[in-house]
mmCIF file of C-alpha atoms in Angstrom:
data_model
loop_
_atom_site.group_PDB
_atom_site.id
_atom_site.type_symbol
_atom_site.label_atom_id
_atom_site.label_comp_id
_atom_site.label_asym_id
_atom_site.label_seq_id
_atom_site.Cartn_x
_atom_site.Cartn_y
_atom_site.Cartn_z
ATOM 1 C CA UNK A 26 -44.077 -21.122 9.099
ATOM 2 C CA UNK A 27 -40.936 -21.530 7.008
ATOM 3 C CA UNK A 28 -41.269 -23.284 3.668
ATOM 4 C CA UNK A 29 -39.511 -26.675 3.427
ATOM 5 C CA UNK A 30 -36.065 -26.574 1.851
ATOM 6 C CA UNK A 31 -37.206 -28.740 -1.065
ATOM 7 C CA UNK A 32 -40.022 -26.341 -1.952
ATOM 8 C CA UNK A 33 -37.731 -23.307 -1.595
ATOM 9 C CA UNK A 34 -35.230 -24.961 -3.939
ATOM 10 C CA UNK A 35 -37.982 -25.579 -6.495
ATOM 11 C CA UNK A 36 -39.044 -21.923 -6.340
ATOM 12 C CA UNK A 37 -35.491 -20.638 -6.823
ATOM 13 C CA UNK A 38 -34.972 -23.134 -9.639
ATOM 14 C CA UNK A 39 -38.127 -21.873 -11.334
ATOM 15 C CA UNK A 40 -36.865 -18.297 -11.063
ATOM 16 C CA UNK A 41 -33.545 -19.297 -12.634
ATOM 17 C CA UNK A 42 -35.347 -21.157 -15.428
ATOM 18 C CA UNK A 43 -37.587 -18.170 -16.184
ATOM 19 C CA UNK A 44 -34.543 -15.888 -16.262
ATOM 20 C CA UNK A 45 -32.733 -18.193 -18.715
ATOM 21 C CA UNK A 46 -35.792 -18.488 -20.992
ATOM 22 C CA UNK A 47 -36.348 -14.713 -21.047
ATOM 23 C CA UNK A 48 -32.665 -14.099 -21.756
ATOM 24 C CA UNK A 49 -32.710 -16.642 -24.583
ATOM 25 C CA UNK A 50 -35.960 -15.416 -26.139
ATOM 26 C CA UNK A 51 -35.497 -11.656 -25.704
ATOM 27 C CA UNK A 52 -31.704 -11.400 -25.575
ATOM 28 C CA UNK A 53 -31.272 -9.013 -28.496
ATOM 29 C CA UNK A 54 -34.247 -6.908 -27.414
ATOM 30 C CA UNK A 55 -32.726 -6.617 -23.947
ATOM 31 C CA UNK A 56 -29.307 -5.604 -25.275
ATOM 32 C CA UNK A 57 -29.721 -1.803 -24.889
ATOM 33 C CA UNK A 58 -31.048 -2.275 -21.362
ATOM 34 C CA UNK A 59 -28.252 -4.661 -20.392
ATOM 35 C CA UNK A 60 -25.688 -2.183 -21.729
ATOM 36 C CA UNK A 61 -27.430 0.689 -19.986
ATOM 37 C CA UNK A 62 -27.484 -1.220 -16.702
ATOM 38 C CA UNK A 63 -23.788 -2.044 -17.060
ATOM 39 C CA UNK A 64 -22.929 1.607 -17.674
ATOM 40 C CA UNK A 65 -25.015 2.721 -14.692
ATOM 41 C CA UNK A 66 -23.345 0.120 -12.475
ATOM 42 C CA UNK A 67 -19.867 1.196 -13.555
ATOM 43 C CA UNK A 68 -20.374 4.911 -12.858
ATOM 44 C CA UNK A 69 -22.554 4.589 -9.744
ATOM 45 C CA UNK A 70 -19.506 5.020 -7.408
ATOM 46 C CA UNK A 71 -18.754 8.361 -9.088
ATOM 47 C CA UNK A 72 -22.319 9.517 -8.415
ATOM 48 C CA UNK A 73 -22.005 8.381 -4.786
ATOM 49 C CA UNK A 74 -18.810 10.401 -4.370
ATOM 50 C CA UNK A 75 -20.428 13.479 -5.862
ATOM 51 C CA UNK A 76 -23.329 13.033 -3.423
ATOM 52 C CA UNK A 77 -20.872 12.933 -0.529
ATOM 53 C CA UNK A 78 -19.452 16.221 -1.826
ATOM 54 C CA UNK A 79 -22.864 17.839 -1.381
ATOM 55 C CA UNK A 80 -24.640 17.316 -4.685
ATOM 56 C CA UNK A 81 -28.071 15.756 -4.926
ATOM 57 C CA UNK A 82 -28.527 12.537 -6.885
ATOM 58 C CA UNK A 83 -30.057 14.526 -9.736
ATOM 59 C CA UNK A 84 -27.177 16.997 -9.686
ATOM 60 C CA UNK A 85 -24.583 14.212 -9.638
ATOM 61 C CA UNK A 86 -26.303 12.512 -12.575
ATOM 62 C CA UNK A 87 -26.401 15.800 -14.506
ATOM 63 C CA UNK A 88 -22.684 16.434 -13.888
ATOM 64 C CA UNK A 89 -21.755 12.931 -15.025
ATOM 65 C CA UNK A 90 -23.961 13.228 -18.110
ATOM 66 C CA UNK A 91 -22.450 16.555 -19.172
ATOM 67 C CA UNK A 92 -18.892 15.308 -18.546
ATOM 68 C CA UNK A 93 -19.580 12.136 -20.534
ATOM 69 C CA UNK A 94 -20.993 14.094 -23.471
ATOM 70 C CA UNK A 95 -17.943 16.405 -23.504
ATOM 71 C CA UNK A 96 -15.494 13.478 -23.377
ATOM 72 C CA UNK A 97 -17.418 11.620 -26.085
ATOM 73 C CA UNK A 98 -17.393 14.675 -28.364
ATOM 74 C CA UNK A 99 -13.647 15.132 -27.826
ATOM 75 C CA UNK A 100 -13.039 11.482 -28.680
ATOM 76 C CA UNK A 101 -15.359 11.722 -31.665
ATOM 77 C CA UNK A 102 -13.496 14.738 -33.030
ATOM 78 C CA UNK A 103 -9.898 13.842 -32.133
ATOM 79 C CA UNK A 104 -9.344 10.117 -31.569
ATOM 80 C CA UNK A 105 -12.091 8.109 -33.279
ATOM 81 C CA UNK A 106 -11.491 9.298 -36.878
ATOM 82 C CA UNK A 107 -7.787 8.410 -36.624
ATOM 83 C CA UNK A 108 -8.552 5.097 -34.938
ATOM 84 C CA UNK A 109 -11.138 4.100 -37.561
ATOM 85 C CA UNK A 110 -8.783 5.121 -40.392
ATOM 86 C CA UNK A 111 -5.905 3.113 -38.909
ATOM 87 C CA UNK A 112 -8.090 0.043 -38.306
ATOM 88 C CA UNK A 113 -9.234 0.094 -41.943
ATOM 89 C CA UNK A 114 -5.659 0.573 -43.187
ATOM 90 C CA UNK A 115 -4.429 -2.193 -40.888
ATOM 91 C CA UNK A 116 -6.973 -4.643 -42.284
ATOM 92 C CA UNK A 117 -5.827 -3.741 -45.798
ATOM 93 C CA UNK A 118 -2.117 -4.069 -44.955
ATOM 94 C CA UNK A 119 -2.318 -7.388 -43.070
ATOM 95 C CA UNK A 120 -2.594 -9.574 -46.233
ATOM 96 C CA UNK A 121 0.542 -7.932 -47.635
ATOM 97 C CA UNK A 122 2.278 -8.423 -44.307
ATOM 98 C CA UNK A 123 1.393 -12.129 -44.260
ATOM 99 C CA UNK A 124 2.547 -12.500 -47.868
ATOM 100 C CA UNK A 125 5.939 -10.973 -47.074
ATOM 101 C CA UNK A 126 6.249 -13.149 -43.971
ATOM 102 C CA UNK A 127 5.500 -16.215 -46.098
ATOM 103 C CA UNK A 128 8.176 -15.211 -48.624
ATOM 104 C CA UNK A 129 10.664 -14.625 -45.791
ATOM 105 C CA UNK A 130 9.890 -18.013 -44.226
ATOM 106 C CA UNK A 131 10.014 -19.751 -47.614
ATOM 107 C CA UNK A 132 13.526 -18.429 -48.239
ATOM 108 C CA UNK A 133 14.897 -19.494 -44.849
ATOM 109 C CA UNK A 134 12.717 -22.494 -43.954
ATOM 110 C CA UNK A 135 11.786 -24.152 -47.265
ATOM 111 C CA UNK A 136 10.798 -27.402 -45.536
ATOM 112 C CA UNK A 137 7.752 -25.646 -44.087
ATOM 113 C CA UNK A 138 6.301 -25.277 -47.574
ATOM 114 C CA UNK A 139 7.124 -28.746 -48.857
ATOM 115 C CA UNK A 140 3.706 -30.250 -49.511
ATOM 116 C CA UNK A 141 4.910 -33.703 -48.490
ATOM 117 C CA UNK A 142 6.371 -32.628 -45.138
ATOM 118 C CA UNK A 143 4.428 -33.308 -41.937
ATOM 119 C CA UNK A 144 5.104 -29.772 -40.703
ATOM 120 C CA UNK A 145 3.477 -28.271 -43.794
ATOM 121 C CA UNK A 146 0.471 -30.574 -43.509
ATOM 122 C CA UNK A 147 0.035 -29.751 -39.826
ATOM 123 C CA UNK A 148 0.263 -26.001 -40.484
ATOM 124 C CA UNK A 149 -2.200 -26.270 -43.381
ATOM 125 C CA UNK A 150 -4.671 -28.199 -41.233
ATOM 126 C CA UNK A 151 -4.308 -25.713 -38.365
ATOM 127 C CA UNK A 152 -4.758 -22.737 -40.696
ATOM 128 C CA UNK A 153 -7.844 -24.286 -42.269
ATOM 129 C CA UNK A 154 -9.376 -25.032 -38.867
ATOM 130 C CA UNK A 155 -8.726 -21.546 -37.546
ATOM 131 C CA UNK A 156 -10.034 -19.940 -40.731
ATOM 132 C CA UNK A 157 -13.245 -21.970 -40.612
ATOM 133 C CA UNK A 158 -13.759 -21.312 -36.905
ATOM 134 C CA UNK A 159 -13.164 -17.575 -37.020
ATOM 135 C CA UNK A 160 -15.173 -17.127 -40.218
ATOM 136 C CA UNK A 161 -18.166 -18.830 -38.599
ATOM 137 C CA UNK A 162 -17.808 -16.669 -35.497
ATOM 138 C CA UNK A 163 -17.464 -13.517 -37.606
ATOM 139 C CA UNK A 164 -20.459 -14.419 -39.745
ATOM 140 C CA UNK A 165 -22.531 -15.082 -36.635
ATOM 141 C CA UNK A 166 -21.557 -11.777 -35.037
ATOM 142 C CA UNK A 167 -22.060 -9.756 -38.202
ATOM 143 C CA UNK A 168 -25.313 -11.525 -39.013
ATOM 144 C CA UNK A 169 -26.782 -10.893 -35.573
ATOM 145 C CA UNK A 170 -25.499 -7.328 -35.623
ATOM 146 C CA UNK A 171 -27.012 -6.673 -39.022
ATOM 147 C CA UNK A 172 -30.392 -8.282 -38.392
ATOM 148 C CA UNK A 173 -31.080 -7.687 -34.723
ATOM 149 C CA UNK A 174 -29.080 -4.664 -33.639
ATOM 150 C CA UNK A 175 -29.869 -1.215 -34.838
ATOM 151 C CA UNK A 176 -26.832 0.901 -34.083
ATOM 152 C CA UNK A 177 -28.823 4.104 -34.098
ATOM 153 C CA UNK A 178 -31.299 2.675 -31.589
ATOM 154 C CA UNK A 179 -28.437 1.555 -29.354
ATOM 155 C CA UNK A 180 -26.846 4.993 -29.468
ATOM 156 C CA UNK A 181 -30.163 6.581 -28.475
ATOM 157 C CA UNK A 182 -31.510 4.066 -25.943
ATOM 158 C CA UNK A 183 -28.363 3.093 -24.024
ATOM 159 C CA UNK A 184 -27.566 6.629 -22.741
ATOM 160 C CA UNK A 185 -31.216 7.218 -21.796
ATOM 161 C CA UNK A 186 -31.449 3.912 -19.910
ATOM 162 C CA UNK A 187 -28.096 4.604 -18.216
ATOM 163 C CA UNK A 188 -29.202 8.036 -17.009
ATOM 164 C CA UNK A 189 -32.516 6.795 -15.605
ATOM 165 C CA UNK A 190 -30.944 3.774 -13.918
ATOM 166 C CA UNK A 191 -28.143 5.881 -12.463
ATOM 167 C CA UNK A 192 -30.686 8.365 -11.129
ATOM 168 C CA UNK A 193 -32.731 5.644 -9.407
ATOM 169 C CA UNK A 194 -29.933 3.175 -8.611
ATOM 170 C CA UNK A 195 -29.955 3.561 -4.834
ATOM 171 C CA UNK A 196 -33.753 3.461 -4.656
ATOM 172 C CA UNK A 197 -33.869 0.334 -6.839
ATOM 173 C CA UNK A 198 -31.309 -1.566 -4.786
ATOM 174 C CA UNK A 199 -33.088 -0.580 -1.574
ATOM 175 C CA UNK A 200 -36.436 -1.714 -2.944
ATOM 176 C CA UNK A 201 -34.994 -5.040 -4.109
ATOM 177 C CA UNK A 202 -33.591 -5.568 -0.615
ATOM 178 C CA UNK A 203 -37.033 -4.969 0.860
ATOM 179 C CA UNK A 204 -38.566 -7.594 -1.449
ATOM 180 C CA UNK A 205 -36.167 -10.363 -0.463
ATOM 181 C CA UNK A 206 -37.563 -13.283 1.599
ATOM 182 C CA UNK A 207 -37.067 -12.257 5.208
ATOM 183 C CA UNK A 208 -35.608 -15.596 6.316
ATOM 184 C CA UNK A 209 -32.907 -15.476 3.647
ATOM 185 C CA UNK A 210 -32.381 -11.722 3.290
ATOM 186 C CA UNK A 211 -29.160 -11.550 5.400
ATOM 187 C CA UNK A 212 -27.515 -14.410 3.477
ATOM 188 C CA UNK A 213 -28.629 -13.076 0.073
ATOM 189 C CA UNK A 214 -27.428 -9.576 0.935
ATOM 190 C CA UNK A 215 -24.077 -10.973 2.087
ATOM 191 C CA UNK A 216 -23.686 -12.943 -1.143
ATOM 192 C CA UNK A 217 -24.746 -9.903 -3.191
ATOM 193 C CA UNK A 218 -22.123 -7.796 -1.413
ATOM 194 C CA UNK A 219 -19.436 -10.392 -2.216
ATOM 195 C CA UNK A 220 -20.547 -10.545 -5.863
ATOM 196 C CA UNK A 221 -20.468 -6.747 -6.038
ATOM 197 C CA UNK A 222 -16.955 -6.737 -4.576
ATOM 198 C CA UNK A 223 -15.775 -9.240 -7.204
ATOM 199 C CA UNK A 224 -17.401 -7.299 -10.046
ATOM 200 C CA UNK A 225 -16.090 -3.982 -8.755
ATOM 201 C CA UNK A 226 -12.573 -5.380 -8.527
ATOM 202 C CA UNK A 227 -12.683 -7.068 -11.894
ATOM 203 C CA UNK A 228 -14.800 -4.883 -14.178
ATOM 204 C CA UNK A 229 -13.898 -1.474 -12.811
ATOM 205 C CA UNK A 230 -10.334 -2.469 -11.969
ATOM 206 C CA UNK A 231 -9.619 -4.300 -15.227
ATOM 207 C CA UNK A 232 -11.422 -1.592 -17.185
ATOM 208 C CA UNK A 233 -9.026 0.963 -15.740
ATOM 209 C CA UNK A 234 -6.043 -1.303 -16.418
ATOM 210 C CA UNK A 235 -7.154 -1.802 -20.040
ATOM 211 C CA UNK A 236 -7.598 1.946 -20.502
ATOM 212 C CA UNK A 237 -4.203 2.798 -19.002
ATOM 213 C CA UNK A 238 -2.300 0.112 -20.906
ATOM 214 C CA UNK A 239 -4.121 0.818 -24.168
ATOM 215 C CA UNK A 240 -3.251 4.515 -23.865
ATOM 216 C CA UNK A 241 0.351 3.690 -22.947
ATOM 217 C CA UNK A 242 0.813 1.306 -25.875
ATOM 218 C CA UNK A 243 -0.856 3.665 -28.361
ATOM 219 C CA UNK A 244 1.110 6.763 -27.302
ATOM 220 C CA UNK A 245 4.437 4.896 -27.033
ATOM 221 C CA UNK A 246 4.086 3.189 -30.407
ATOM 222 C CA UNK A 247 3.132 6.441 -32.094
ATOM 223 C CA UNK A 248 6.150 8.163 -30.515
ATOM 224 C CA UNK A 249 8.404 5.424 -31.899
ATOM 225 C CA UNK A 250 6.873 6.124 -35.296
ATOM 226 C CA UNK A 251 5.133 2.796 -35.847
ATOM 227 C CA UNK A 252 2.373 2.915 -38.408
ATOM 228 C CA UNK A 253 -1.025 1.967 -36.989
ATOM 229 C CA UNK A 254 0.293 2.553 -33.452
ATOM 230 C CA UNK A 255 -3.079 3.839 -32.249
ATOM 231 C CA UNK A 256 -4.917 0.796 -33.636
ATOM 232 C CA UNK A 257 -2.391 -1.661 -32.159
ATOM 233 C CA UNK A 258 -2.597 0.046 -28.769
ATOM 234 C CA UNK A 259 -6.394 -0.109 -28.913
ATOM 235 C CA UNK A 260 -6.340 -3.833 -29.712
ATOM 236 C CA UNK A 261 -3.753 -4.611 -27.030
ATOM 237 C CA UNK A 262 -5.645 -2.641 -24.386
ATOM 238 C CA UNK A 263 -8.975 -4.175 -25.376
ATOM 239 C CA UNK A 264 -7.877 -7.775 -24.660
ATOM 240 C CA UNK A 265 -5.732 -6.998 -21.607
ATOM 241 C CA UNK A 266 -8.489 -8.351 -19.315
ATOM 242 C CA UNK A 267 -7.185 -11.843 -20.226
ATOM 243 C CA UNK A 268 -3.705 -12.067 -18.618
ATOM 244 C CA UNK A 269 -0.805 -12.009 -21.082
ATOM 245 C CA UNK A 270 -3.153 -12.188 -24.092
ATOM 246 C CA UNK A 271 -3.137 -8.423 -24.646
ATOM 247 C CA UNK A 272 0.653 -8.267 -24.651
ATOM 248 C CA UNK A 273 0.885 -11.440 -26.759
ATOM 249 C CA UNK A 274 -1.537 -10.283 -29.468
ATOM 250 C CA UNK A 275 -0.495 -6.629 -29.385
ATOM 251 C CA UNK A 276 3.194 -7.469 -29.145
ATOM 252 C CA UNK A 277 3.097 -9.953 -32.020
ATOM 253 C CA UNK A 278 1.153 -7.512 -34.187
ATOM 254 C CA UNK A 279 3.358 -4.542 -33.288
ATOM 255 C CA UNK A 280 6.649 -6.420 -33.781
ATOM 256 C CA UNK A 281 5.364 -7.844 -37.075
ATOM 257 C CA UNK A 282 4.471 -4.355 -38.269
ATOM 258 C CA UNK A 283 7.831 -3.051 -37.013
ATOM 259 C CA UNK A 284 9.703 -5.752 -38.960
ATOM 260 C CA UNK A 285 7.650 -4.826 -42.018
ATOM 261 C CA UNK A 286 8.249 -1.090 -41.588
ATOM 262 C CA UNK A 287 11.711 -0.836 -39.944
ATOM 263 C CA UNK A 288 13.530 -3.816 -41.480
ATOM 264 C CA UNK A 289 17.218 -3.180 -40.872
ATOM 265 C CA UNK A 290 16.575 -0.525 -38.216
ATOM 266 C CA UNK A 291 17.016 -2.843 -35.251
ATOM 267 C CA UNK A 292 16.872 -0.022 -32.699
ATOM 268 C CA UNK A 293 13.308 0.851 -33.678
ATOM 269 C CA UNK A 294 12.287 -2.826 -33.723
ATOM 270 C CA UNK A 295 13.890 -3.314 -30.313
ATOM 271 C CA UNK A 296 12.116 -0.204 -29.013
ATOM 272 C CA UNK A 297 8.746 -1.686 -29.997
ATOM 273 C CA UNK A 298 9.587 -4.919 -28.169
ATOM 274 C CA UNK A 299 10.783 -3.007 -25.093
ATOM 275 C CA UNK A 300 7.510 -1.049 -24.988
ATOM 276 C CA UNK A 301 5.550 -4.269 -24.501
ATOM 277 C CA UNK A 302 8.038 -5.666 -21.986
ATOM 278 C CA UNK A 303 7.709 -2.490 -19.908
ATOM 279 C CA UNK A 304 3.925 -2.680 -20.271
ATOM 280 C CA UNK A 305 3.903 -6.212 -18.855
ATOM 281 C CA UNK A 306 6.138 -5.170 -15.948
ATOM 282 C CA UNK A 307 3.886 -2.214 -15.145
ATOM 283 C CA UNK A 308 0.734 -4.324 -15.405
ATOM 284 C CA UNK A 309 1.992 -7.270 -13.356
ATOM 285 C CA UNK A 310 3.735 -5.325 -10.593
ATOM 286 C CA UNK A 311 1.721 -2.123 -10.238
ATOM 287 C CA UNK A 312 -1.574 -1.822 -12.105
ATOM 288 C CA UNK A 313 -3.201 -5.228 -11.552
ATOM 289 C CA UNK A 314 -2.225 -5.613 -7.852
ATOM 290 C CA UNK A 315 -3.268 -2.033 -7.115
ATOM 291 C CA UNK A 316 -6.476 -1.731 -9.140
ATOM 292 C CA UNK A 317 -7.707 -5.324 -9.317
ATOM 293 C CA UNK A 318 -6.151 -7.092 -6.341
ATOM 294 C CA UNK A 319 -5.018 -10.659 -5.908
ATOM 295 C CA UNK A 320 -8.256 -12.164 -4.609
ATOM 296 C CA UNK A 321 -10.767 -11.252 -7.301
ATOM 297 C CA UNK A 322 -12.032 -14.814 -7.546
ATOM 298 C CA UNK A 323 -12.379 -14.857 -11.343
ATOM 299 C CA UNK A 324 -9.788 -17.208 -12.789
ATOM 300 C CA UNK A 325 -9.020 -16.512 -16.473
ATOM 301 C CA UNK A 326 -9.991 -20.073 -17.457
ATOM 302 C CA UNK A 327 -13.300 -19.745 -15.566
ATOM 303 C CA UNK A 328 -13.927 -16.412 -17.285
ATOM 304 C CA UNK A 329 -13.201 -17.817 -20.747
ATOM 305 C CA UNK A 330 -15.485 -20.775 -20.048
ATOM 306 C CA UNK A 331 -18.284 -18.443 -18.966
ATOM 307 C CA UNK A 332 -17.850 -16.274 -22.055
ATOM 308 C CA UNK A 333 -17.946 -19.339 -24.312
ATOM 309 C CA UNK A 334 -20.956 -20.989 -22.640
ATOM 310 C CA UNK A 335 -23.116 -17.876 -22.257
ATOM 311 C CA UNK A 336 -22.144 -16.611 -25.696
ATOM 312 C CA UNK A 337 -23.116 -19.946 -27.244
ATOM 313 C CA UNK A 338 -26.422 -20.139 -25.381
ATOM 314 C CA UNK A 339 -27.582 -16.521 -25.454
ATOM 315 C CA UNK A 340 -25.537 -14.839 -28.189
ATOM 316 C CA UNK A 341 -23.937 -11.419 -27.768
ATOM 317 C CA UNK A 342 -26.101 -10.538 -24.768
ATOM 318 C CA UNK A 343 -24.931 -13.745 -23.128
ATOM 319 C CA UNK A 344 -21.345 -12.590 -23.491
ATOM 320 C CA UNK A 345 -22.256 -9.316 -21.801
ATOM 321 C CA UNK A 346 -23.812 -11.048 -18.791
ATOM 322 C CA UNK A 347 -21.103 -13.749 -18.686
ATOM 323 C CA UNK A 348 -18.792 -11.820 -16.359
ATOM 324 C CA UNK A 349 -21.394 -10.967 -13.682
ATOM 325 C CA UNK A 350 -22.837 -14.488 -13.935
ATOM 326 C CA UNK A 351 -19.350 -15.983 -13.597
ATOM 327 C CA UNK A 352 -18.744 -13.818 -10.532
ATOM 328 C CA UNK A 353 -22.104 -14.822 -9.042
ATOM 329 C CA UNK A 354 -21.530 -18.516 -9.683
ATOM 330 C CA UNK A 355 -18.031 -18.277 -8.203
ATOM 331 C CA UNK A 356 -19.336 -16.647 -5.025
ATOM 332 C CA UNK A 357 -22.169 -19.203 -4.780
ATOM 333 C CA UNK A 358 -19.703 -22.048 -5.300
ATOM 334 C CA UNK A 359 -17.521 -20.782 -2.445
ATOM 335 C CA UNK A 360 -20.609 -20.366 -0.242
ATOM 336 C CA UNK A 361 -21.828 -23.902 -0.993
ATOM 337 C CA UNK A 362 -18.336 -25.245 -0.365
ATOM 338 C CA UNK A 363 -18.236 -23.488 3.015
ATOM 339 C CA UNK A 364 -21.630 -24.917 3.930
ATOM 340 C CA UNK A 365 -20.486 -28.384 2.902
ATOM 341 C CA UNK A 366 -17.282 -28.165 4.955
ATOM 342 C CA UNK A 367 -19.357 -27.277 8.020
ATOM 343 C CA UNK A 368 -21.965 -29.986 7.461
ATOM 344 C CA UNK A 369 -22.224 -33.483 8.907
ATOM 345 C CA UNK A 370 -21.892 -34.867 5.397
ATOM 346 C CA UNK A 371 -18.259 -33.682 5.358
ATOM 347 C CA UNK A 372 -17.362 -33.794 9.055
ATOM 348 C CA UNK A 373 -19.041 -37.128 9.751
ATOM 349 C CA UNK A 374 -20.467 -38.431 13.011
ATOM 350 C CA UNK A 375 -17.113 -39.590 14.384
ATOM 351 C CA UNK A 376 -15.685 -36.089 14.246
ATOM 352 C CA UNK A 377 -18.795 -34.686 15.897
ATOM 353 C CA UNK A 378 -18.588 -37.289 18.702
ATOM 354 C CA UNK A 379 -14.919 -36.429 19.258
ATOM 355 C CA UNK A 380 -15.862 -32.812 19.838
#
């Protein structure tokens, strides 16, 4: 006998409540396991392809592990020291850059710095608000990182969890499918497949886009001779998952540094600007349509809302689960909308009688 819909809804609501409470109470403890699960999910398709080529699951996992260790060591020896050095230097140079920009603006736009002008008051208020907001966010992140996250533990646990989850991924998903309520298993599996498609398109696709664009920006800026080109490319690639934001932040930072470094050499400054224009053309016309697709179902505003809400409720771990939760909620919303459009509540009795 099938359970009444009201009782089923109460059970599913209880499950959701328990999940939220556990995530809130044990969020920082779960961080290595959430990261490990995310890594295993991202590289599972590679393991599947290696299995199709004739390797066992254990062999595929071993190959991926060895390749990852080699790539990590190469990055650790070649790229990371330069990147860390440039990031530190960039942080030290930015105050000087802002001071020179202020002097430049003061010479050409003195009204901006007139204490009695409305423009100056508005800029001062905006600067104060932004400074307060970002300082509170930074203090929260650094405080949680210092008190609750042990970097050494993360470095040790995350790879171990990733390897074990990758090894047992197919068995785990099969077992979860067997435990689903039989009456709802087809619908849940269909929704899970749609959520997986959204996540695969967004996370794997946007991850590849971020990597390609970050590499392109870093290499191009270094070839032009811009100081901190590697750091700027890293920053621009890192925030590329939000449309136009990567180019806006990276472009503004790169052009500001170019003005500071190449003042008077307009060809070099123009070259820096052209690099970001070409990057936007490549991203909008080739990379995003090819790797992400046009029907991902994760609107940037919806994604930012999810990051803000889950980050506020559950901290850093909440931000990590925000994207899959946003994808799941989006798929569920479309499913509920489809059910509503096919129901008598929407169609009404008159439409049914006409049919």
